[in-house]
Coordinates of C-alpha atoms and ligand atoms in Angstrom, one line a residue:
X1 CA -120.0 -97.7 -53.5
X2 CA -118.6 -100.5 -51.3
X3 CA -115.3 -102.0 -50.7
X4 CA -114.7 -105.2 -51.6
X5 CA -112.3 -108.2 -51.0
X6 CA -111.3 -110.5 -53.8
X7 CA -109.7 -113.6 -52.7
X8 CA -108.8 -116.1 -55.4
X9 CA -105.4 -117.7 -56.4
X10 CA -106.1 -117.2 -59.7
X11 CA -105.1 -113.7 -61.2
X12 CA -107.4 -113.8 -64.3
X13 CA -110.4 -114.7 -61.7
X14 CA -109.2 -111.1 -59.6
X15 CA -108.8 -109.1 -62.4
X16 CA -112.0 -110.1 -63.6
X17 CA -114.3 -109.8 -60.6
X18 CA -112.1 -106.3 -60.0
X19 CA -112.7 -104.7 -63.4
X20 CA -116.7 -105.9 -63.0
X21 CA -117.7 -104.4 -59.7
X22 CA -115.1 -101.2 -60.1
X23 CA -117.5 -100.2 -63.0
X24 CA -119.8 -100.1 -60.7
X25 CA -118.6 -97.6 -58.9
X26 CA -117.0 -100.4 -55.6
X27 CA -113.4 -100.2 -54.6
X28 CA -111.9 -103.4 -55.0
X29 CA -108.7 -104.9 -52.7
X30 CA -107.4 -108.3 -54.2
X31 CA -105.7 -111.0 -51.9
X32 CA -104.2 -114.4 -53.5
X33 CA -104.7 -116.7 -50.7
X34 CA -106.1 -116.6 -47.1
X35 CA -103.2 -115.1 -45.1
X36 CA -102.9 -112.4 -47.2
X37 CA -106.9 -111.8 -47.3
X38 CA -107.1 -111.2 -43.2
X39 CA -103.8 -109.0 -43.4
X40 CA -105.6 -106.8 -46.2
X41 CA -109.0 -107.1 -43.5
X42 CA -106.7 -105.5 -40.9
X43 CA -105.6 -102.7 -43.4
X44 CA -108.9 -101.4 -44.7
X45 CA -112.8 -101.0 -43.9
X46 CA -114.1 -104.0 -46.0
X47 CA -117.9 -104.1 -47.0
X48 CA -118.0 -107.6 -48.1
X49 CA -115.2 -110.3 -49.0
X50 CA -115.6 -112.6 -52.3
X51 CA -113.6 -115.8 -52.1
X52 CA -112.8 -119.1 -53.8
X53 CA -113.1 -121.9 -52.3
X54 CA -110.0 -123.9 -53.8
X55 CA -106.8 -122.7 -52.8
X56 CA -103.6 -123.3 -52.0
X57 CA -103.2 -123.1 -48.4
X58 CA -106.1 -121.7 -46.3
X59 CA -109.4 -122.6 -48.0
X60 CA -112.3 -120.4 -48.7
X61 CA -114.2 -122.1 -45.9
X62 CA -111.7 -121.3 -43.5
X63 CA -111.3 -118.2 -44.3
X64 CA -115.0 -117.7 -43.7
X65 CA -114.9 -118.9 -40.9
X66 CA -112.0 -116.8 -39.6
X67 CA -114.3 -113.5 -41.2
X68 CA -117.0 -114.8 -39.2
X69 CA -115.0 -115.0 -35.5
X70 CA -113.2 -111.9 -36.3
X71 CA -115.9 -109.5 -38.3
X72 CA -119.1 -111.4 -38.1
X73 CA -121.0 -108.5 -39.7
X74 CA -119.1 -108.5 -42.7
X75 CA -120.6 -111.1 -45.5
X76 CA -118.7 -113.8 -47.3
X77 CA -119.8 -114.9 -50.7
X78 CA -118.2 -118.0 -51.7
X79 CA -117.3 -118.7 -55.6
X80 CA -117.3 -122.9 -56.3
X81 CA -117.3 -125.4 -58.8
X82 CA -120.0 -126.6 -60.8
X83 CA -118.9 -129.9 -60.1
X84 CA -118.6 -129.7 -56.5
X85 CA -122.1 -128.7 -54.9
X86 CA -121.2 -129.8 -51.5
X87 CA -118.9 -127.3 -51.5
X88 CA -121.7 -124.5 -51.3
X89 CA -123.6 -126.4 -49.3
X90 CA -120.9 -126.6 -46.3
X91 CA -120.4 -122.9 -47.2
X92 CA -124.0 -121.8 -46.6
X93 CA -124.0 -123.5 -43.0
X94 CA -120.7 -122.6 -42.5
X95 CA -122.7 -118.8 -42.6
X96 CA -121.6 -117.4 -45.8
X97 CA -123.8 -114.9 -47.5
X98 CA -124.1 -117.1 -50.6
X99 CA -122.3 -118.9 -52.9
X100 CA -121.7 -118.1 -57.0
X101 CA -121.0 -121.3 -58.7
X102 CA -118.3 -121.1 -61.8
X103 CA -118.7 -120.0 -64.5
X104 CA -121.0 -117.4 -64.0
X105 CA -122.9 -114.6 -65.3
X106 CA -121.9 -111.2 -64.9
X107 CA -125.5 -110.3 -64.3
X108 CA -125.6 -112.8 -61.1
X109 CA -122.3 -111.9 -59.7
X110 CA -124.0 -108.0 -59.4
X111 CA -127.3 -109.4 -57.7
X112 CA -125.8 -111.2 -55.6
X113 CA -123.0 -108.3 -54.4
X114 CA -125.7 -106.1 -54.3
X115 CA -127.7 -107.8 -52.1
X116 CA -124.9 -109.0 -50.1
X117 CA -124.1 -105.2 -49.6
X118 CA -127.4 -104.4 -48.6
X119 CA -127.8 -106.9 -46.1
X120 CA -125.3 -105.5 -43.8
X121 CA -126.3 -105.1 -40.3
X122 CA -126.9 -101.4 -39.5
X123 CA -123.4 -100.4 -38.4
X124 CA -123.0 -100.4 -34.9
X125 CA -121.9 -97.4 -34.0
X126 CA -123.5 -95.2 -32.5
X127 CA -123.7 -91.6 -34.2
X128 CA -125.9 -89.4 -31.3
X129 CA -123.4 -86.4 -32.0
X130 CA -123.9 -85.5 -35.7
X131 CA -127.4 -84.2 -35.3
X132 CA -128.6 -85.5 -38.6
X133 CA -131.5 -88.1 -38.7
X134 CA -131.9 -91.0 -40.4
X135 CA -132.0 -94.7 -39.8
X136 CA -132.5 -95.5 -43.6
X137 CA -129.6 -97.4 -45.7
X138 CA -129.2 -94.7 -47.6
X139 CA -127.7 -92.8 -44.3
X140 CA -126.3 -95.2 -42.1
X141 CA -124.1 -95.6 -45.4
X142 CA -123.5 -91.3 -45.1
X143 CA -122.6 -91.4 -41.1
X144 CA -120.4 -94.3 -42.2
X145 CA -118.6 -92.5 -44.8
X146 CA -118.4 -89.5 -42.3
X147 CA -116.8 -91.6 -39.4
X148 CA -114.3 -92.8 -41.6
X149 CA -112.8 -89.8 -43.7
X150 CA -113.7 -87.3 -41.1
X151 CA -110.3 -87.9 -39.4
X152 CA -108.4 -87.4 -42.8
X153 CA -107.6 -84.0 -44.6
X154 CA -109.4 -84.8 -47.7
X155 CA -110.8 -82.6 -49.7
X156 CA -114.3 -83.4 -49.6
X157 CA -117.2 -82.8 -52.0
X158 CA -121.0 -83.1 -51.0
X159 CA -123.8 -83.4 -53.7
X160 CA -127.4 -83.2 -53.2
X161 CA -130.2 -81.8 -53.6
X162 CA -131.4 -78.2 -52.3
X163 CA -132.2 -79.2 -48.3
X164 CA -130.9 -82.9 -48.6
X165 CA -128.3 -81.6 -45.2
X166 CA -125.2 -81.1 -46.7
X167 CA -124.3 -78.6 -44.6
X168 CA -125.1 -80.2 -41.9
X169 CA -122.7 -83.5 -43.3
X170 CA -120.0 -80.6 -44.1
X171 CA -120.4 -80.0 -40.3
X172 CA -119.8 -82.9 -39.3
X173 CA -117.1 -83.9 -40.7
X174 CA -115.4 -81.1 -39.2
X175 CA -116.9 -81.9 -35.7
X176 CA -115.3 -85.2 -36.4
X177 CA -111.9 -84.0 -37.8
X178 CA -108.4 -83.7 -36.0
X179 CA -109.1 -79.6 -36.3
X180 CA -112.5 -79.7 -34.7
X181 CA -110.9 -77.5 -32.4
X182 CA -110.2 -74.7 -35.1
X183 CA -112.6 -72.6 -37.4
X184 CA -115.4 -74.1 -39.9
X185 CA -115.5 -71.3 -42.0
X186 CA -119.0 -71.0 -44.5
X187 CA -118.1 -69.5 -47.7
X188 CA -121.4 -69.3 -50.2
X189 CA -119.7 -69.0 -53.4
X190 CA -122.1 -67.2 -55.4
X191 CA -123.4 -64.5 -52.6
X192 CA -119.3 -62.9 -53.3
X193 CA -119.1 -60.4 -56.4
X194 CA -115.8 -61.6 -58.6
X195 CA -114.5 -58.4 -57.8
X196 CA -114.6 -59.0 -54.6
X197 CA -113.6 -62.4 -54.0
X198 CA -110.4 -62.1 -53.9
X199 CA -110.4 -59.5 -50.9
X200 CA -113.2 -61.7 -49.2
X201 CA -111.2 -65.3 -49.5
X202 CA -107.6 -63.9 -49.2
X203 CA -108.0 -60.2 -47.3
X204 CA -106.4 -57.2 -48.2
X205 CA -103.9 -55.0 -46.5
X206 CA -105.3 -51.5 -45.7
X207 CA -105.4 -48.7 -48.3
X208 CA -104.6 -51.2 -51.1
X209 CA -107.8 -49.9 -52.7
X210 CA -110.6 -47.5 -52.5
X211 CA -112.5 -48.7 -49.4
X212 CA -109.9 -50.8 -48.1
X213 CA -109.7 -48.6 -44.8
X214 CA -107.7 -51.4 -42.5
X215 CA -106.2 -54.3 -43.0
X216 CA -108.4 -57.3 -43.5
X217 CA -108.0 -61.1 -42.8
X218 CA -109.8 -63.2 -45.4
X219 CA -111.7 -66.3 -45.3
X220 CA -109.1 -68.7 -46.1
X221 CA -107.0 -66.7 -43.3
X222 CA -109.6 -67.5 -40.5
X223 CA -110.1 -71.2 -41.4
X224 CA -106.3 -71.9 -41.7
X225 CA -105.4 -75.0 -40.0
X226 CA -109.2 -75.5 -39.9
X227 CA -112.0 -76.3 -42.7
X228 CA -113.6 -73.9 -45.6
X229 CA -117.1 -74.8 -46.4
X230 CA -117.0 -73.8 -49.5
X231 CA -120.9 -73.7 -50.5
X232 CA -122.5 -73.6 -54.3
X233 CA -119.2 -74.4 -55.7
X234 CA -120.9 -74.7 -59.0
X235 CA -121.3 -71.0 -59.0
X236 CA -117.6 -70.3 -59.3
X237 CA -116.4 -67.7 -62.5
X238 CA -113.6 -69.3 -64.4
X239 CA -111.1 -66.4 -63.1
X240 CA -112.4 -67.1 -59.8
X241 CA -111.9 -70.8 -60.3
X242 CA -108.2 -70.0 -61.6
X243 CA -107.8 -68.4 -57.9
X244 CA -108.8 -71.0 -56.0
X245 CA -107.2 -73.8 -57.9
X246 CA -103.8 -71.7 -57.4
X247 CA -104.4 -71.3 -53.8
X248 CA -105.1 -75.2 -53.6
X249 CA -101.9 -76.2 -55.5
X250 CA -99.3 -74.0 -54.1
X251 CA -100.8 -73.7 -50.6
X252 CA -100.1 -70.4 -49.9
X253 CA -101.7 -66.7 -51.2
X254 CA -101.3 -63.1 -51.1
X255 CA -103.6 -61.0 -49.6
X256 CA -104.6 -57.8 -51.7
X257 CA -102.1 -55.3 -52.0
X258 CA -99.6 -57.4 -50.0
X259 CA -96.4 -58.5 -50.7
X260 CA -95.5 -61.4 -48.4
X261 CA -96.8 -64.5 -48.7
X262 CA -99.6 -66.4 -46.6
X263 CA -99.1 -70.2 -46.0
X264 CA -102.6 -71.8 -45.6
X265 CA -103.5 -75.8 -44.4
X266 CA -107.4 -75.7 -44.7
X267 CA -109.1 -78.4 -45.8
X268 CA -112.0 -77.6 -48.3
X269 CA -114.7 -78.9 -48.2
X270 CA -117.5 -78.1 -50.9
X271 CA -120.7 -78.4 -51.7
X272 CA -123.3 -78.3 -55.0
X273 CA -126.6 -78.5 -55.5
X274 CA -125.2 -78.9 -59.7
X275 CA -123.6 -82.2 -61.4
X276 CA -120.3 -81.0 -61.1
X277 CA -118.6 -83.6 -63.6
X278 CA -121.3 -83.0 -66.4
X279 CA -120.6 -79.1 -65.4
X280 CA -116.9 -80.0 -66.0
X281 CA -117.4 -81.8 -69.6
X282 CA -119.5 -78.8 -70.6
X283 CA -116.2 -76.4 -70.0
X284 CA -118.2 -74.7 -67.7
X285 CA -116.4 -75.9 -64.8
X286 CA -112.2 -76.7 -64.4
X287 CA -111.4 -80.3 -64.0
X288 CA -108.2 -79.7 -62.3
X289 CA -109.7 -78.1 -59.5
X290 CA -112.6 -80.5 -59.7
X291 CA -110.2 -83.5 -58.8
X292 CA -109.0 -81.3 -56.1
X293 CA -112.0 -80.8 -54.7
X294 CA -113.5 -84.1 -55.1
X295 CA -110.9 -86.2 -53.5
X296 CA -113.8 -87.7 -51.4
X297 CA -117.7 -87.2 -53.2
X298 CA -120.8 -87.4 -50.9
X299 CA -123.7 -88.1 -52.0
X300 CA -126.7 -87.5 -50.3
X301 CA -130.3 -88.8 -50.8
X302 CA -132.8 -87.0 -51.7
X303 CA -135.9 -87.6 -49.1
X304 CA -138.4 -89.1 -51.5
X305 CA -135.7 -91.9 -51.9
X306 CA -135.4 -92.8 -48.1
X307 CA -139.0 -91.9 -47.1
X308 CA -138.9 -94.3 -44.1
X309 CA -136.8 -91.6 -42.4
X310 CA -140.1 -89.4 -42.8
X311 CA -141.5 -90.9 -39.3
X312 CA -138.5 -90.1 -38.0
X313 CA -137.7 -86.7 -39.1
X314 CA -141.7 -85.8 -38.0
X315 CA -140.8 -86.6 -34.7
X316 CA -138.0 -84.9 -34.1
X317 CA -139.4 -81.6 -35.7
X318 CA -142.7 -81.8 -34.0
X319 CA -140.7 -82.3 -30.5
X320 CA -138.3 -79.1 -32.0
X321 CA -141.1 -76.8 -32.9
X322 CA -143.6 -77.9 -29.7
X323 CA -140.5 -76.6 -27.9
X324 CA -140.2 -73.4 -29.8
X325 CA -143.7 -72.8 -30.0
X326 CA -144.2 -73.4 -26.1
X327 CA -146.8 -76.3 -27.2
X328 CA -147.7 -79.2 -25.5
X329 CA -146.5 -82.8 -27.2
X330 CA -148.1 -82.2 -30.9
X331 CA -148.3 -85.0 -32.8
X332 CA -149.7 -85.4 -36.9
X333 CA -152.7 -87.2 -37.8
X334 CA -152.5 -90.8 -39.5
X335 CA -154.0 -89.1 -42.3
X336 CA -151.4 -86.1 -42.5
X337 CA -148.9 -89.0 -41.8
X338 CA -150.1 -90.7 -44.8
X339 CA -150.2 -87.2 -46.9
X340 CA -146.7 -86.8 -45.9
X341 CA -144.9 -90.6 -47.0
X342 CA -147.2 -90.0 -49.9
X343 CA -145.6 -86.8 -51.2
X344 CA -142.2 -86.6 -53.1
X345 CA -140.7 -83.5 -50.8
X346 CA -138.9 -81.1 -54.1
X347 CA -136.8 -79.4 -51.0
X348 CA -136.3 -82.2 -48.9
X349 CA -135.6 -82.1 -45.3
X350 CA -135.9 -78.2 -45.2
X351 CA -139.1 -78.3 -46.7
X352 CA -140.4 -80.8 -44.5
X353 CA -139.0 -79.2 -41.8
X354 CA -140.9 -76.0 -42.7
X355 CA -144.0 -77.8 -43.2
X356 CA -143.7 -79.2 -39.3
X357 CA -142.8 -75.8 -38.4
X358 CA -145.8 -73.9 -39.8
X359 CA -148.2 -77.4 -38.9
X360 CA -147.1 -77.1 -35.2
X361 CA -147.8 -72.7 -35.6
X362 CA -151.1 -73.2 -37.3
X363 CA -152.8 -76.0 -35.2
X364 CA -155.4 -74.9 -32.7
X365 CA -155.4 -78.3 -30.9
X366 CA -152.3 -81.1 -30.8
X367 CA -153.5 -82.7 -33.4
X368 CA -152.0 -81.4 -36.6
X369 CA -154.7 -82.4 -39.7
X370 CA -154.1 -82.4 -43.3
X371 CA -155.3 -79.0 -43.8
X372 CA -152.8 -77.5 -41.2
X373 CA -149.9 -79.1 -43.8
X374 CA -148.8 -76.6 -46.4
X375 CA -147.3 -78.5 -49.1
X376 CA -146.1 -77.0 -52.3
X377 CA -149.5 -77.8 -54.2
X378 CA -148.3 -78.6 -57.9
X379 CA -146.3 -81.7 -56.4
X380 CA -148.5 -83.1 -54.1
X381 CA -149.6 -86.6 -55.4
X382 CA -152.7 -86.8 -54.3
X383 CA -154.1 -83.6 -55.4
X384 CA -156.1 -84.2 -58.8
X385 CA -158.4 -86.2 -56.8
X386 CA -159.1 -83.6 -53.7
X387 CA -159.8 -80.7 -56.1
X388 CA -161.1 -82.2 -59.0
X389 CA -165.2 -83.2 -57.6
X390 CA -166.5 -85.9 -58.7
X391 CA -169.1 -84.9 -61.8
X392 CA -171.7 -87.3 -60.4
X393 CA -171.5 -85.0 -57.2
X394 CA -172.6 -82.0 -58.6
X395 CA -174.7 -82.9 -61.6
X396 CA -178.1 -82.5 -61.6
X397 CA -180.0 -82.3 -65.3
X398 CA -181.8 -79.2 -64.7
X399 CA -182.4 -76.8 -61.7
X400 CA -186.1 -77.9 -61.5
X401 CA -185.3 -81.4 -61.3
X402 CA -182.5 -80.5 -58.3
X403 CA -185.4 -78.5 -56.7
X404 CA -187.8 -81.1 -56.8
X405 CA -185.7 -83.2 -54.5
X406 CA -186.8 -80.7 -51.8
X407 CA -183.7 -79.8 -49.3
X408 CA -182.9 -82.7 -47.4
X409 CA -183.1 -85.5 -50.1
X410 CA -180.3 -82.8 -51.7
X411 CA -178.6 -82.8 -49.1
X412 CA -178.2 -86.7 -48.4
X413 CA -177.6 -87.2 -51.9
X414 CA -174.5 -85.0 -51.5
X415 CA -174.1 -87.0 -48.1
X416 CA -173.7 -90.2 -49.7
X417 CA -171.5 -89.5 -52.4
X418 CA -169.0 -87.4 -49.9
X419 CA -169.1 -90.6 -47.9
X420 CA -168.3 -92.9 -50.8
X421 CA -165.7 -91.1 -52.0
X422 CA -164.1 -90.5 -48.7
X423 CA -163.8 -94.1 -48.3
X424 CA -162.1 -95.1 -51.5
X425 CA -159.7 -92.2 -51.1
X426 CA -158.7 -93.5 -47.7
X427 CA -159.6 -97.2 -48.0
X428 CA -160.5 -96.8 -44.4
X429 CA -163.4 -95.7 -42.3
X430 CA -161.1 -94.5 -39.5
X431 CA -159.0 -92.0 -42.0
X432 CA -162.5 -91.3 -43.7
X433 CA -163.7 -90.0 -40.9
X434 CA -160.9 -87.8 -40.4
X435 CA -161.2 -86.6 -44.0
X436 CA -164.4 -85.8 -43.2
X437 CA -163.9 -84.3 -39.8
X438 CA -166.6 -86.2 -38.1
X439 CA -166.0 -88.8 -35.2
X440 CA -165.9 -92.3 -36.0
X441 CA -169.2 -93.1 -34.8
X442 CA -171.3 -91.2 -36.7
X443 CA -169.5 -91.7 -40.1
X444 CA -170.1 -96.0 -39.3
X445 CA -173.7 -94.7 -38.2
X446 CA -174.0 -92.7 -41.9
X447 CA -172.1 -95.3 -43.8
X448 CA -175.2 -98.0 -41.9
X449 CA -177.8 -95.1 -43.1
X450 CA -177.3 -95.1 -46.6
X451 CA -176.2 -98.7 -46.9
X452 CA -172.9 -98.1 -48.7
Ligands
ATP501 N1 -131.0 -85.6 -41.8 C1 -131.4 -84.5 -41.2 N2 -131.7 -84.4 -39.9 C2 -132.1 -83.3 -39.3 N3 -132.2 -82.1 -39.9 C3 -131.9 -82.1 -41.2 C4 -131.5 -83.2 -41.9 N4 -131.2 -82.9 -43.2 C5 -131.5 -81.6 -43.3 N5 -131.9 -81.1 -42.1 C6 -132.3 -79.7 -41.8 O1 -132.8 -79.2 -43.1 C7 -132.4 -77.9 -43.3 C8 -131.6 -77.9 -44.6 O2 -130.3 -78.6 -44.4 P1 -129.0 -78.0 -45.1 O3 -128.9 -76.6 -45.0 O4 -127.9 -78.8 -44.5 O5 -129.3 -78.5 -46.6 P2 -128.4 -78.2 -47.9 O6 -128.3 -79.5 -48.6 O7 -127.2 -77.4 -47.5 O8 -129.4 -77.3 -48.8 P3 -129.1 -76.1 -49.8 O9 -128.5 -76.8 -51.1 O10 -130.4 -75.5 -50.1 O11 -128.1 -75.2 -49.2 C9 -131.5 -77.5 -42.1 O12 -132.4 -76.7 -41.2 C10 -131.1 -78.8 -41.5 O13 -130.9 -78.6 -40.1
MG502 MG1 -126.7 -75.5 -48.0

């Protein structure tokens, strides 16, 4: 989801590129010459500006070149002729991204904006106050999105995975937002009975029912003028739903058993661990409060698709849990390392998290091995081959023939094939070793002994 720049004097040539990279999912801005291209630049946050070459006062090539001095990180892609290659090549030194050549395919046009978008610098600025990791694409593109639509009242709604850190996005946005100042106000949606949700979100006034024994603010009363975090909105009953939506249109409630009328300004946003529009074209869920909600969707990664983050995220656990733990510096084996950016993490960032946690609690020295690395068993990847031994290893055609061997022939038999089939697990006699607990030196000295 980027947003993009069409420049062409043409209208068929914008309302064609426009209706090809809106279906997929970009925001387009259109421009029909130069001038109006770097006023729309001043207006909005532009990922990447497509532009014709030929047109009637500025050209493409100096518009580039104006992109270039005054946002050199944002890319150019120039569209050309057939007939006029030299056009593309001045572009290309002139720094463009690229250059589509008329008429094209729809299929190259999205390779080429895709890669374009891609190959964006990592943005600048410099995000030390959110307290959420991550150098990947995936969430420079999230602390982006943040920076931008923190300062805005949208309603915001965060999809992800269980432990992908929406809460911790929901966060900060509001650390970000013109009512930092105020209340952030967690609401877990499915942890309130429907009988008491409307008490807990809107209070009560005392005596209005059995156990109402003083007057009661409610959730939406302490995060006025600030943000509800409302969490598991998939959860919702439909009359509980019905509430809320009311609430969100008119802006204003009653509290149980009261007659005036609270105003309320919160901005709301949600979170859902559920695909909230298929939820809504099953019935199960309202789509008029949806598109309330969901002015602004987040969606965040899950951790197996931005696994270079995993180094990152190791680190700063280890340091958290070293500190907790009143360890010294702990750090993981390459071997645990390589367990670890080998396994698809089903929670995410929590359960790697817990798996630093209990690694750094479990460790006798600071070294944390593979064994000190509880990981939920059925989807780590490369389990079928640790627990299922080798045949070869173990068979022996009958108990006299093993016996015959006498003891230590037995035992270096086993020796050997342990060996072997350390190395081709680890492709490496350094992480074999490890495997096998034994130094370095006397697995090369083995690996020598039996020739393998
Ligand atoms: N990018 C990150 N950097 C640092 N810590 C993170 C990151 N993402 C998640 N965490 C940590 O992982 C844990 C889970 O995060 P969070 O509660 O925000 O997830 P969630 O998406 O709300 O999960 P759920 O759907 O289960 O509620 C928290 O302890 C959080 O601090
Ligand atoms: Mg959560």
């Amino acid at each position: 989801m980027a947003n993009i720049l069409v420049v062409d004097d043409e209208l068929s040539m914008r309302e064609f590129l426009s209706i090809l990279l809106e279906k997929d999912g970009h925001h387009v801005f259109t421009a029909n010459d130069g001038a109006n291209a770097l006023e729309q630049l001043q207006e909005h946050k532009v990922d990447l500006v497509i532009t014709d070459i030929r047109m009637g006062g500025m050209t493409g090539l100096e518009l580039l070149q104006e992109v270039k001095d005054q946002y050199s990180n944002i890319p150019v892609l120039l569209i050309t002729a057939f007939a006029s290659p030299d056009d593309a090549v001045q572009a290309m030194k002139n720094g463009a991204f690229d250059y589509i050549t008329k008429p094209f395919k729809v299929d190259d046009i999205k390779n080429i904006v895709a890669s374009a978008l891609s190959s964006k610098p990592p943005s600048p600025i410099d995000h030390p106050s959110f307290d959420i990791i991550g150098e990947s694409l995936e969430m420079q593109k999230i602390f982006d999105l943040i920076s931008r639509i923190a300062p805005t009242h949208a309603n915001v709604l965060i999809y992800g995975e269980s432990g992908t850190g929406k809460e911790l996005v929901a966060q900060a946005i509001h650390q970000h937002s013109k009512v930092a100042g105020n209340n952030l106000v967690p609401i877990t949606c499915n942890a309130i009975p429907e009988t008491l949700f409307e008490s807990e979100l809107f209070g009560h006034v005392k005596g209005s029912f059995t156990g109402a024994t003083s007057d009661k603010i409610g959730l939406f009363g302490q995060a006025n003028n600030g943000t509800a975090f409302l969490d598991e909105i998939g959860e919702l009953t439909p009359l509980v739903q019905t509430k809320l939506l009311r609430v969100l249109q008119e802006r204003e409630f009653k509290r149980v058993g009261d007659t005036r009328i609270t105003k309320v300004n919160v901005r709301i946003i949600s979170a859902t661990n559920r695909d909230l529009e298929e939820e809504v074209m099953a019935g199960r869920f309202r789509e008029d409060l949806f598109y309330r909600l969901a002015v602004i969707p987040i969606r965040m990664p899950p951790l197996r698709k931005r696994k270079g983050d995993v180094p990152l995220l190791v680190d700063y656990f280890l340091k958290k849990y070293a500190r907790i733990f009143e360890k010294e510096a702990v750090q993981l084996s390459s071997y645990s390392m390589q367990v670890l950016m080998e396994y698809d993490f089903p929670g995410n960032v929590r359960e790697l998290e817990n798996i630093i946690e209990r690694g750094v609690a479990l460790s006798s020295s600071n070294l944390i091995l593979p064994e000190s690395l509880t990981l939920s068993s059925h989807r780590r990847k490369e389990n079928k081959a640790t627990t299922t031994i080798p045949p070869h290893l173990i068979a022996v055609e009958s108990e006299k023939e093993l016996f015959s061997e006498g003891l230590d022939a037995i035992i270096a038999r086993y020796e050997k094939q342990l060996l072997k089939l350390a190395l081709e697990r680890t492709n490496s006699k350094m992480k074999a070793a490890e495997l096998l607990k034994m130094s370095f030196r006397s697995f090369r000295y083995k690996v020598q002994k039996y020739d393998i």
